[in-house]
Coordinates of C-alpha atoms and ligand atoms in Angstrom, one line a residue:
Chain A
X116 CA 1.6 11.2 11.2
X117 CA -0.7 12.4 13.9
X118 CA -2.9 13.8 11.5
X119 CA -2.9 11.0 9.6
X120 CA -4.0 9.1 12.4
X121 CA -6.8 11.5 13.5
X122 CA -8.4 11.1 10.2
X123 CA -8.7 7.5 10.1
X124 CA -10.2 8.1 13.9
X125 CA -12.6 10.4 12.6
X126 CA -13.2 9.0 8.8
X127 CA -13.9 5.3 10.5
X128 CA -16.3 4.2 8.0
X129 CA -14.5 5.0 5.1
X130 CA -10.9 3.4 6.4
X131 CA -13.3 0.3 7.6
X132 CA -14.7 -0.4 4.1
X133 CA -11.0 -0.1 2.7
X134 CA -9.5 -2.1 5.5
X135 CA -12.6 -5.2 4.7
X136 CA -12.0 -5.0 0.8
X137 CA -7.9 -5.5 1.9
X138 CA -8.9 -8.9 4.0
X139 CA -11.1 -10.2 1.9
X140 CA -9.0 -10.5 -1.1
X141 CA -5.8 -11.6 0.9
X142 CA -8.1 -14.0 2.3
X143 CA -8.9 -15.2 -0.2
X144 CA -5.6 -15.2 -1.7
X145 CA -4.3 -16.8 1.6
X146 CA -6.9 -20.1 0.8
X147 CA -6.1 -20.5 -3.2
X148 CA -2.4 -20.1 -2.0
X149 CA -2.9 -23.0 0.5
X150 CA -4.6 -25.1 -2.0
X151 CA -2.3 -24.7 -4.5
X152 CA 0.2 -26.0 -2.2
X153 CA -2.0 -28.7 -0.6
X154 CA -2.8 -29.6 -4.3
X155 CA 0.6 -29.7 -5.2
X156 CA 1.8 -31.7 -2.0
X157 CA -0.9 -34.2 -2.8
X158 CA 0.4 -34.1 -6.7
X159 CA 3.8 -34.4 -5.5
X160 CA 4.8 -35.0 -2.1
X161 CA 7.2 -38.2 -3.0
X162 CA 9.2 -35.7 -5.1
X163 CA 8.6 -32.8 -2.9
X164 CA 10.0 -34.3 0.2
X165 CA 13.2 -35.5 -1.5
X166 CA 16.0 -33.4 -0.9
X167 CA 17.5 -31.1 -3.3
X168 CA 19.4 -33.1 -6.1
X169 CA 19.1 -34.1 -9.5
X170 CA 17.1 -36.6 -11.3
X171 CA 18.6 -38.4 -14.3
X172 CA 16.2 -39.4 -17.4
X173 CA 17.5 -41.8 -20.4
X174 CA 17.6 -39.0 -22.8
X175 CA 15.5 -41.0 -25.2
X176 CA 12.9 -40.8 -23.0
X177 CA 11.5 -37.3 -24.1
X178 CA 11.5 -36.0 -20.5
X179 CA 8.8 -38.4 -19.7
X180 CA 10.2 -40.7 -16.8
X181 CA 7.4 -43.0 -17.6
X182 CA 9.3 -44.0 -21.0
X183 CA 12.7 -43.2 -19.1
X184 CA 14.9 -46.9 -18.5
X185 CA 18.7 -46.5 -17.0
X186 CA 20.9 -49.0 -18.7
X187 CA 21.4 -51.8 -15.5
X188 CA 25.2 -51.3 -16.1
X189 CA 25.2 -47.5 -15.7
X190 CA 22.6 -47.7 -13.1
X191 CA 25.4 -50.1 -10.9
X192 CA 28.3 -47.5 -12.1
X193 CA 26.4 -44.5 -10.9
X194 CA 25.4 -45.9 -7.5
X195 CA 29.0 -46.9 -7.0
X196 CA 30.2 -43.7 -8.1
X197 CA 28.0 -41.4 -6.3
X198 CA 27.5 -41.2 -2.9
X199 CA 23.8 -41.4 -1.8
X200 CA 22.6 -42.3 -5.2
X201 CA 19.1 -44.0 -5.8
X202 CA 17.5 -45.6 -8.6
X203 CA 13.7 -45.6 -8.4
X204 CA 10.8 -46.2 -10.8
X205 CA 7.1 -44.8 -10.0
X206 CA 4.2 -46.2 -11.6
X207 CA 0.9 -45.9 -11.2
X208 CA -1.5 -49.1 -10.1
X209 CA -4.2 -50.6 -8.1
X210 CA -4.1 -53.1 -5.3
X211 CA -7.3 -54.8 -3.9
X212 CA -8.0 -55.3 -0.2
X213 CA -9.0 -58.6 1.8
X214 CA -12.6 -57.3 0.7
X215 CA -11.0 -57.5 -3.1
X216 CA -11.7 -53.8 -2.8
X217 CA -9.8 -51.7 -5.6
X218 CA -7.4 -48.7 -4.2
X219 CA -5.5 -46.8 -6.9
X220 CA -1.6 -46.5 -5.6
X221 CA 1.1 -45.1 -6.8
X222 CA 4.0 -47.9 -6.5
X223 CA 7.5 -46.8 -6.1
X224 CA 10.5 -48.9 -6.0
X225 CA 14.1 -48.4 -4.9
X226 CA 17.1 -49.2 -4.4
X227 CA 18.6 -49.4 -0.7
X228 CA 18.3 -45.4 0.6
X229 CA 17.9 -43.5 3.1
X230 CA 15.3 -41.3 1.2
X231 CA 12.7 -44.3 1.0
X232 CA 11.4 -46.6 3.5
X233 CA 13.5 -50.4 2.5
X234 CA 10.7 -53.0 1.7
X235 CA 11.4 -56.7 1.7
X236 CA 10.0 -59.0 -1.1
X237 CA 6.0 -59.2 -0.7
X238 CA 5.9 -56.8 1.6
X239 CA 4.4 -53.1 1.3
X240 CA 4.4 -49.8 2.6
X241 CA 1.4 -47.6 2.1
X242 CA 0.6 -44.0 2.7
X243 CA -1.2 -43.2 5.8
X244 CA -4.3 -42.0 3.8
X245 CA -4.7 -45.8 3.4
X246 CA -5.4 -46.3 6.9
X247 CA -9.0 -44.1 6.3
X248 CA -9.9 -46.6 3.5
X249 CA -9.5 -49.7 6.2
X250 CA -6.4 -51.0 5.6
X251 CA -4.7 -51.8 8.7
X252 CA -1.1 -53.2 9.3
X253 CA -1.0 -56.8 8.4
X254 CA -3.8 -56.8 5.7
X255 CA -3.1 -58.9 3.1
X256 CA -3.2 -57.0 -0.7
X257 CA -3.1 -58.4 -3.9
X258 CA -2.4 -57.1 -7.9
X259 CA -3.7 -58.7 -10.7
X260 CA 0.1 -58.1 -12.3
X261 CA 1.7 -59.9 -9.4
X262 CA 1.5 -63.9 -8.7
X263 CA 2.7 -63.5 -4.8
X264 CA 0.8 -60.9 -2.2
X265 CA 1.6 -58.2 -0.4
X266 CA 1.4 -57.7 3.6
X267 CA 0.8 -54.3 5.0
X268 CA 4.2 -53.8 7.3
X269 CA 3.5 -50.0 7.8
X270 CA 2.8 -46.7 7.3
X271 CA 4.2 -43.7 5.9
X272 CA 3.0 -40.2 6.8
X273 CA 2.8 -37.6 3.4
X274 CA 3.9 -39.4 0.7
X275 CA 1.4 -39.0 -2.2
X276 CA 2.3 -38.7 -6.2
X277 CA -0.4 -37.4 -8.8
X278 CA -3.1 -37.4 -6.3
X279 CA -2.8 -40.8 -5.3
X280 CA -1.3 -42.5 -2.2
X281 CA 2.3 -44.2 -2.6
X282 CA 2.5 -47.6 -1.8
X283 CA 6.2 -48.7 -1.5
X284 CA 7.2 -52.2 -3.2
X285 CA 10.6 -54.1 -3.3
X286 CA 12.3 -53.9 -6.6
X287 CA 11.8 -57.4 -7.3
X288 CA 8.1 -57.3 -7.1
X289 CA 7.8 -54.4 -9.4
X290 CA 10.0 -55.8 -11.9
X291 CA 7.4 -58.9 -11.8
X292 CA 4.2 -56.4 -12.2
X293 CA 5.7 -54.1 -14.8
X294 CA 7.8 -56.4 -16.5
X295 CA 10.5 -54.5 -16.6
X296 CA 14.5 -54.7 -15.5
X297 CA 15.5 -51.3 -15.6
X298 CA 14.5 -48.2 -13.3
X299 CA 13.4 -45.0 -14.7
X300 CA 15.7 -42.5 -12.8
X301 CA 18.7 -42.3 -10.7
X302 CA 18.5 -39.3 -7.9
X303 CA 22.0 -38.0 -7.3
X304 CA 21.5 -35.8 -4.4
X305 CA 22.8 -32.5 -3.5
X306 CA 25.0 -31.3 -7.0
X307 CA 23.7 -28.0 -7.5
X308 CA 25.9 -28.1 -10.9
X309 CA 25.1 -31.4 -12.3
X310 CA 27.9 -33.8 -13.8
X311 CA 26.3 -34.4 -17.2
X312 CA 27.0 -38.3 -17.5
X313 CA 26.6 -39.7 -20.8
X314 CA 23.3 -40.5 -22.7
X315 CA 21.0 -39.0 -19.6
X316 CA 19.3 -35.8 -19.3
X317 CA 19.2 -34.4 -15.8
X318 CA 16.5 -32.4 -13.9
X319 CA 16.9 -30.9 -10.9
X320 CA 13.2 -31.5 -8.0
X321 CA 11.5 -28.7 -9.3
X322 CA 12.6 -29.8 -13.5
X323 CA 11.4 -33.3 -12.5
X324 CA 8.3 -32.1 -10.9
X325 CA 7.2 -30.7 -14.1
X326 CA 7.7 -33.8 -15.9
X327 CA 4.9 -35.1 -13.8
X328 CA 1.7 -35.0 -16.4
X329 CA -0.6 -32.4 -14.8
X330 CA 1.3 -31.4 -12.2
X331 CA 2.7 -28.0 -14.5
X332 CA -0.7 -27.3 -15.7
X333 CA -2.3 -27.7 -12.1
X334 CA 0.0 -25.3 -10.4
X335 CA 0.5 -22.8 -13.4
X336 CA -3.7 -22.3 -13.5
X337 CA -3.6 -21.7 -9.6
X338 CA -0.2 -19.7 -9.6
X339 CA -1.8 -17.7 -12.0
X340 CA -4.9 -16.9 -10.0
X341 CA -3.3 -15.7 -6.7
X342 CA -1.3 -13.3 -8.9
X343 CA -4.5 -12.4 -10.3
X344 CA -5.5 -11.6 -6.8
X345 CA -2.4 -10.2 -5.5
X346 CA -2.5 -7.7 -9.1
X347 CA -6.4 -7.0 -8.6
X348 CA -5.7 -6.1 -4.9
X349 CA -3.1 -3.9 -6.1
X350 CA -5.1 -2.2 -8.4
X351 CA -8.0 -1.6 -5.1
X352 CA -5.4 0.2 -3.5
X353 CA -4.7 2.5 -6.1
X354 CA -8.1 2.8 -7.2
X355 CA -9.4 3.7 -3.2
X356 CA -6.5 6.3 -2.4
X357 CA -7.1 7.9 -5.9
X358 CA -10.6 8.4 -5.0
X359 CA -9.8 9.2 -1.8
X360 CA -7.3 11.4 -2.7
X361 CA -9.4 13.2 -5.2
X362 CA -12.3 13.8 -2.2
X363 CA -9.3 15.6 -0.4
X364 CA -7.7 18.2 -3.6
X365 CA -9.1 20.9 -1.3
X366 CA -7.8 19.7 1.7
X367 CA -4.1 19.1 0.4
X368 CA -4.3 22.5 -1.5
X369 CA -4.8 24.1 1.9
X370 CA -2.5 22.5 4.0
X371 CA 0.2 22.9 0.7
X372 CA -0.8 26.7 1.0
X373 CA -0.2 27.2 4.6
X374 CA 3.2 25.1 4.3
X375 CA 3.4 21.6 4.4
X376 CA 5.4 19.6 2.4
X377 CA 4.3 17.6 -0.2
X378 CA 6.1 14.8 1.1
X379 CA 4.7 15.1 4.8
X380 CA 1.4 14.9 2.7
X381 CA 2.4 11.3 1.0
X382 CA 3.6 10.0 4.8
X383 CA 0.1 10.9 5.6
X384 CA -1.5 8.6 2.8
X385 CA 1.1 5.4 3.1
X386 CA 1.1 5.6 6.7
X387 CA -2.8 5.5 6.6
X388 CA -2.1 2.6 3.7
X389 CA 0.6 0.6 6.3
X390 CA -2.0 0.6 9.1
X391 CA -5.2 -0.2 7.3
X392 CA -2.9 -3.1 5.4
X393 CA -1.0 -4.1 8.3
X394 CA -4.3 -4.8 10.4
X395 CA -6.1 -6.5 7.6
X396 CA -3.4 -9.0 7.0
X397 CA -2.7 -9.8 10.6
X398 CA -6.5 -10.6 10.5
X399 CA -6.5 -12.2 7.5
X400 CA -3.3 -14.6 8.4
X401 CA -4.7 -15.5 11.8
X402 CA -7.9 -16.3 9.7
X403 CA -6.1 -18.5 7.4
X404 CA -4.0 -20.3 9.9
X405 CA -7.2 -21.2 11.9
X406 CA -8.9 -22.4 8.6
X407 CA -5.7 -24.4 7.7
X408 CA -6.2 -26.1 11.1
X409 CA -10.3 -26.8 10.7
X410 CA -10.2 -27.7 7.5
X411 CA -11.4 -30.6 6.2
X412 CA -9.7 -33.6 6.2
X413 CA -9.8 -34.8 3.0
X414 CA -9.4 -31.4 1.2
X415 CA -6.0 -30.6 -0.1
X416 CA -4.6 -27.3 2.1
X417 CA -1.2 -26.9 3.2
X418 CA -0.1 -23.0 3.7
X419 CA 2.9 -22.5 5.6
X420 CA 3.0 -19.2 7.7
X421 CA 6.4 -18.1 5.7
X422 CA 4.2 -18.3 2.6
X423 CA 1.6 -16.4 4.2
X424 CA 3.9 -13.8 5.6
X425 CA 5.8 -14.1 2.3
X426 CA 2.5 -13.1 0.5
X427 CA 1.8 -10.2 3.4
X428 CA 4.9 -8.4 2.1
X429 CA 3.7 -8.7 -1.5
X430 CA 0.9 -7.2 -0.5
X431 CA 2.2 -4.3 1.3
X432 CA 4.6 -3.9 -1.3
X433 CA 1.8 -3.9 -3.6
X434 CA -0.2 -1.4 -1.5
X435 CA 2.8 0.7 -1.4
X436 CA 2.6 0.9 -5.1
X437 CA -1.0 1.1 -5.6
X438 CA -1.0 4.1 -3.2
X439 CA 2.3 6.2 -4.6
X440 CA 0.5 5.8 -7.8
X441 CA -2.7 7.4 -7.2
X442 CA -0.9 9.8 -5.0
X443 CA 0.8 11.9 -7.8
X444 CA -2.0 14.1 -7.9
X445 CA -1.0 15.3 -4.5
X446 CA 2.1 16.7 -6.2
X447 CA 0.1 18.3 -8.8
X448 CA -2.2 20.2 -6.3
X449 CA -2.0 23.8 -6.5
X450 CA -2.7 25.6 -3.4
X451 CA -4.4 28.2 -4.9
X452 CA -7.1 26.3 -6.9
X453 CA -8.1 24.7 -3.5
X454 CA -8.4 28.1 -2.1
X455 CA -10.5 29.3 -4.9
X456 CA -13.1 26.3 -4.8
X457 CA -15.2 27.5 -1.9
X458 CA -16.2 25.5 1.2
X459 CA -15.2 22.3 1.6
Chain B
X263 CA 9.3 52.0 7.2
X264 CA 7.8 49.2 4.4
X265 CA 8.4 45.6 5.1
X266 CA 6.8 44.3 2.3
X267 CA 7.0 46.0 -1.3
X268 CA 5.0 45.1 -4.9
X269 CA 7.3 46.7 -7.2
X270 CA 5.2 46.9 -10.8
X271 CA 4.3 43.5 -10.8
X272 CA 2.2 42.5 -13.9
X273 CA 0.2 38.9 -14.3
X274 CA -0.5 37.8 -17.4
X275 CA -2.7 34.7 -18.3
X276 CA -2.6 32.6 -21.1
X277 CA -5.2 30.1 -22.2
X278 CA -4.5 28.6 -25.6
X279 CA -3.7 31.5 -27.9
X280 CA -5.5 34.3 -26.0
X281 CA -3.4 36.1 -23.2
X282 CA -5.0 38.8 -20.9
X283 CA -2.6 41.3 -18.7
X284 CA -4.9 41.4 -15.6
X285 CA -2.3 43.1 -13.4
X286 CA -0.2 46.1 -15.4
X287 CA 2.4 47.3 -13.4
X288 CA 1.0 47.0 -9.4
X289 CA 3.2 48.9 -6.7
X290 CA 2.1 49.2 -3.3
X291 CA 4.7 49.3 -0.3
X292 CA 3.2 47.7 3.0
X293 CA 4.1 49.6 6.5
X294 CA 4.7 47.3 9.2
X295 CA 2.1 46.7 11.5
X296 CA -0.6 48.9 9.6
X297 CA -3.8 47.2 7.9
X298 CA -4.1 48.0 4.3
X299 CA -7.5 47.0 2.7
X300 CA -7.4 46.9 -1.2
X301 CA -10.9 47.5 -2.6
X302 CA -12.0 48.0 -5.9
X303 CA -14.6 46.7 -8.7
X304 CA -15.0 43.0 -9.1
X305 CA -12.3 41.6 -11.5
X306 CA -9.8 44.3 -11.2
X307 CA -7.3 41.8 -9.9
X308 CA -7.6 42.3 -5.7
X309 CA -7.5 38.5 -5.4
X310 CA -4.4 38.2 -8.1
X311 CA -2.1 40.5 -6.2
X312 CA -2.9 39.3 -3.2
X313 CA -2.5 35.5 -3.8
X314 CA 1.0 36.8 -5.8
X315 CA 2.3 38.6 -2.5
X316 CA 1.2 35.9 -0.9
X317 CA 3.3 33.6 -2.7
X318 CA 0.5 31.6 -3.9
X319 CA 1.4 32.3 -7.6
X320 CA 4.0 33.5 -9.6
X321 CA 4.1 37.4 -11.1
X322 CA 5.3 37.4 -14.7
X323 CA 7.1 40.4 -13.8
X324 CA 8.3 42.8 -11.5
X325 CA 8.7 42.3 -8.3
X326 CA 7.5 41.5 -4.3
X327 CA 10.0 42.3 -1.9
X328 CA 9.9 40.3 1.8
X329 CA 12.0 42.1 4.3
X330 CA 14.2 43.4 1.5
X331 CA 14.3 39.8 -0.5
X332 CA 12.7 39.3 -3.7
X333 CA 10.4 36.5 -3.4
X334 CA 10.1 36.6 -7.4
X335 CA 13.3 34.5 -7.2
X336 CA 13.0 32.6 -4.8
X337 CA 12.6 28.6 -4.8
X338 CA 9.6 26.9 -4.1
X339 CA 10.6 25.6 -1.3
X340 CA 12.3 28.6 0.0
X341 CA 8.8 30.2 -0.7
X342 CA 6.9 27.2 1.1
X343 CA 8.9 28.0 4.2
X344 CA 8.4 31.7 4.6
X345 CA 4.8 31.1 3.7
X346 CA 4.7 28.3 6.9
X347 CA 6.5 30.6 8.9
X348 CA 6.3 34.3 7.9
X349 CA 2.7 34.2 6.7
X350 CA -0.7 33.8 7.7
X351 CA -3.5 33.4 5.7
X352 CA -7.5 34.2 5.8
X353 CA -9.8 33.3 2.9
X354 CA -13.4 33.9 2.5
X355 CA -14.2 30.6 3.3
X356 CA -12.4 29.0 6.7
X357 CA -10.9 26.1 4.9
X358 CA -10.2 24.3 8.1
X359 CA -9.0 20.7 8.1
X360 CA -12.6 18.8 8.4
X361 CA -10.9 15.9 10.4
X362 CA -9.2 17.9 13.2
X363 CA -10.8 19.5 16.2
X364 CA -10.3 22.9 16.5
X365 CA -7.0 22.6 18.9
X366 CA -5.8 20.2 16.8
X367 CA -6.0 22.3 13.8
X368 CA -4.0 25.1 15.4
X369 CA -1.3 22.8 16.7
X370 CA -1.0 21.3 13.1
X371 CA -0.3 25.0 12.0
X372 CA 2.6 25.4 15.1
X373 CA 4.3 22.1 13.8
X374 CA 4.2 23.4 10.2
X375 CA 5.5 26.4 11.2
X376 CA 8.5 24.5 12.9
X377 CA 8.1 26.6 16.1
X378 CA 10.4 25.5 18.9
X379 CA 8.1 25.4 21.4
X380 CA 7.4 21.8 23.1
X381 CA 4.4 20.2 23.4
X382 CA 3.1 22.1 26.9
X383 CA 4.1 25.6 25.7
X384 CA 2.3 24.5 22.3
X385 CA -1.1 23.7 24.3
X386 CA -0.6 27.2 26.1
X387 CA 0.1 28.9 22.9
X388 CA -3.2 27.1 21.7
X389 CA -5.4 28.2 24.3
X390 CA -4.1 31.8 24.4
X391 CA -4.8 32.4 21.0
X392 CA -8.6 30.8 21.3
X393 CA -8.9 32.9 24.6
X394 CA -8.2 36.2 21.9
X395 CA -10.5 35.1 19.5
X396 CA -13.1 33.7 21.9
X397 CA -13.5 30.1 20.9
X398 CA -12.1 28.1 24.1
X399 CA -15.1 27.1 24.7
X400 CA -15.2 25.0 21.6
X401 CA -11.6 23.6 21.2
X402 CA -12.2 20.3 20.7
X403 CA -15.3 20.8 18.0
X404 CA -14.8 19.4 14.6
X405 CA -15.4 22.0 12.0
X406 CA -18.5 20.3 11.0
X407 CA -20.3 21.7 14.1
X408 CA -19.2 25.2 14.1
X409 CA -20.6 28.2 12.7
X410 CA -19.6 30.3 9.8
X411 CA -18.2 33.2 11.8
X412 CA -17.0 30.4 14.3
X413 CA -15.1 28.7 11.5
X414 CA -13.9 32.0 10.4
X415 CA -12.2 32.9 13.8
X416 CA -10.7 29.5 14.0
X417 CA -9.2 30.2 10.5
X418 CA -8.1 33.8 11.6
X419 CA -6.6 32.0 14.9
X420 CA -4.8 29.2 12.7
X421 CA -3.0 32.0 10.8
X422 CA -1.9 34.3 13.5
X423 CA -1.0 31.5 16.1
X424 CA 2.5 31.3 14.8
X425 CA 3.2 34.8 15.1
X426 CA 3.7 35.9 11.2
X427 CA 5.1 39.0 10.0
X428 CA 2.4 39.2 7.7
X429 CA -1.3 38.3 7.2
X430 CA -3.3 38.0 3.9
X431 CA -7.0 37.9 4.0
X432 CA -9.4 37.9 1.3
X433 CA -12.9 38.8 2.3
X434 CA -12.7 37.3 5.6
X435 CA -16.1 38.4 6.4
X436 CA -17.9 37.8 2.9
X437 CA -19.8 34.5 4.2
X438 CA -21.0 36.3 7.4
X439 CA -23.6 38.6 8.3
X440 CA -22.6 42.3 9.2
X441 CA -22.8 41.5 12.9
X442 CA -20.2 38.6 12.8
X443 CA -18.1 40.4 10.4
X444 CA -17.6 43.1 12.8
X445 CA -16.7 41.0 15.2
X446 CA -14.5 38.9 13.0
X447 CA -12.9 42.5 11.9
X448 CA -12.8 43.3 15.4
X449 CA -10.5 40.3 15.8
X450 CA -8.3 41.0 13.2
X451 CA -7.7 44.4 14.4
X452 CA -6.9 43.7 17.9
X453 CA -4.9 40.5 17.0
X454 CA -2.6 42.5 14.4
X455 CA -2.0 45.3 16.5
X456 CA -1.0 43.6 19.5
X457 CA 1.1 41.5 17.3
X458 CA 2.2 43.9 15.1
X459 CA 1.5 42.2 11.9
X460 CA 1.2 43.5 9.0
X461 CA -1.9 42.6 7.2
X462 CA -3.3 43.3 3.6
X463 CA -6.7 42.4 3.2
X464 CA -9.3 42.4 -0.1
X465 CA -12.6 43.5 1.2
X466 CA -16.0 44.3 -0.7
X467 CA -17.7 45.6 2.5
X468 CA -17.7 49.4 2.9
X469 CA -18.3 48.7 6.8
X470 CA -15.3 47.0 7.1
X471 CA -13.2 50.2 6.0
X472 CA -12.8 52.1 9.0
X473 CA -11.1 49.0 10.5
X474 CA -8.1 49.7 8.0
X475 CA -5.0 51.7 8.2
X476 CA -5.0 52.4 4.7
X477 CA -7.3 52.2 2.0
X478 CA -5.8 51.1 -1.6
X479 CA -8.3 51.7 -4.7
X480 CA -7.6 49.1 -7.6
X481 CA -9.0 49.3 -10.9
X482 CA -8.5 47.4 -14.4
X483 CA -5.1 45.8 -13.1
X484 CA -3.8 48.9 -11.5
X485 CA -3.6 50.7 -8.4
X486 CA -5.4 54.2 -8.6
Ligands
LIG665 N1 -5.8 31.5 -13.1 C1 -7.0 32.3 -13.8 N2 -6.8 32.0 -15.3 C2 -7.4 33.0 -16.2 N3 -7.6 34.5 -15.7 C3 -7.7 34.4 -14.2 C4 -7.4 33.8 -13.5 N4 -7.4 34.2 -12.4 C5 -8.2 35.2 -12.6 N5 -7.9 35.4 -13.8 C6 -9.1 36.6 -14.0 O1 -8.2 37.6 -13.7 C7 -9.1 38.9 -13.5 C8 -8.7 39.4 -12.0 O2 -9.5 38.4 -11.1 P1 -9.2 38.5 -9.5 O3 -9.7 37.2 -9.1 O4 -7.8 39.1 -9.5 O5 -10.4 39.7 -9.5 P2 -10.8 39.9 -8.4 O6 -10.8 41.7 -8.1 O7 -10.3 39.3 -6.9 O8 -12.1 40.0 -8.0 P3 -13.5 39.4 -7.1 O9 -13.6 41.1 -6.5 O10 -14.6 39.2 -8.0 O11 -13.0 39.0 -6.1 C9 -10.5 38.5 -13.7 O12 -10.9 38.8 -14.9 C10 -10.1 36.6 -14.1 O13 -11.1 36.3 -14.9
LIG666 MG1 -11.4 38.3 -5.5

């Protein structure tokens, strides 16, 4: 181990280069992962904030909540049968503020529930992001499908849906705007193994998220970039250690000749890999956390520490595999060849 | 008393369909504490027999007995253990580890040989041996800053610091000028005599022969 450290000390430049590559790639990965997560929050915080459970949609709805209608009698029965069940609907729409400026929102309504604010008729609770657009408590909002007016009675934190702020309204108002009596979905919390209910199809939270148009596609492309970066960094590791090992074939041969165990040579490489990766990851985790604090407010960015740590773990594993694969050359080195290859 | 016996050793190299018998039944017995010089024309197989004896490659026939045990029957791991604790090597190039100081090179060898010395004893041993090869003043130097002769002296120190029973040297002075060569040979002779190390040394240089106790001539894969 001492030998590994002494090499790092002596060949600072080489290891500095490797370290900065790992730092850059992992930092980029963290940033993209923060964006993916931020966009996902932006797109679906409303659903992501709901505890685990099952969303039931009408079987005829072709897995699209927009097309789903739950029969009113069935809804009443479900709400009575299941503790904490909530019937709800979501529709994209607009509100006009006092200056007649239009704001795009996602109207959400639900039966009485602990999950969402309970709103009286002609009142609205908005996502706090609309504060930035100049809306205050007490403002009067209108909607051209709605005969009455909404009075802003409060704001909620981080309630967005399909990249739009959520506007919670009463069921009666909702039914008037969208001219529909039925709710789209019934949410039943906590059931891991969903009860099958006649005429309805169940989705867990994650499955329901994927019924949001654009959510699946958006997350898929971002996740693909993330895994691409992870794989690329794995290959970078392998290539870098491969080149380093090729340079050191002669040295490995001599060390083997004087009786150093192959496993000690591998440990030397692992130690160096872990050292360099750990230092680079600490830096990039730190920097990405700083970035997440100073990121502009409008930028959907969310990078929980757990996510960075999880990704760091993946990097370590990938680096280990990459280095080990490239280390197979060490195993093949014949001490004799090295000796016959003149001065190093 | 022979501590090391090479008995009817053959070596055939195959490349593709062509196979060439380089060693044709070499017999050689090395007496404990003696320096045996192996001489002979280029290509006669001197390096080949030396590396087979040193456990760095396998013979295709015959026996290599070290302290009565046949090395040709041993596993890789057994041979590695013998190489690390009982053998020392010096080659034409010093083959030092580029990123270790002179002192660290020797400490490494003590670790590899699994000597039962604690850190302090190890350091003492290192400075003692560096004194013997006249390199104490360069103990913190890296190989890149040493001259050829200095490197070779460090290589010799590394080869004997763990007090091996055998020293194998393949043209240890070939990269040095006449004056340095003699210095290095003096060192080898003094060390192996004080430490009672049995030495097999290949050399081209007639000036080195006076330092040997015995001279063995090799020709065409056979000892003459
Ligand atoms: N790995 C190998 N594969 C094929 N042939 C080899 C191999 N190693 C050595 N030889 C051949 O064996 C013969 C003897 O080689 P060796 O190195 O033992 O000679 P040498 O006596 O040490 O010569 P020199 O004095 O030039 O060092 C040479 O003809 C060489 O080409
Ligand atoms: Mg030779």
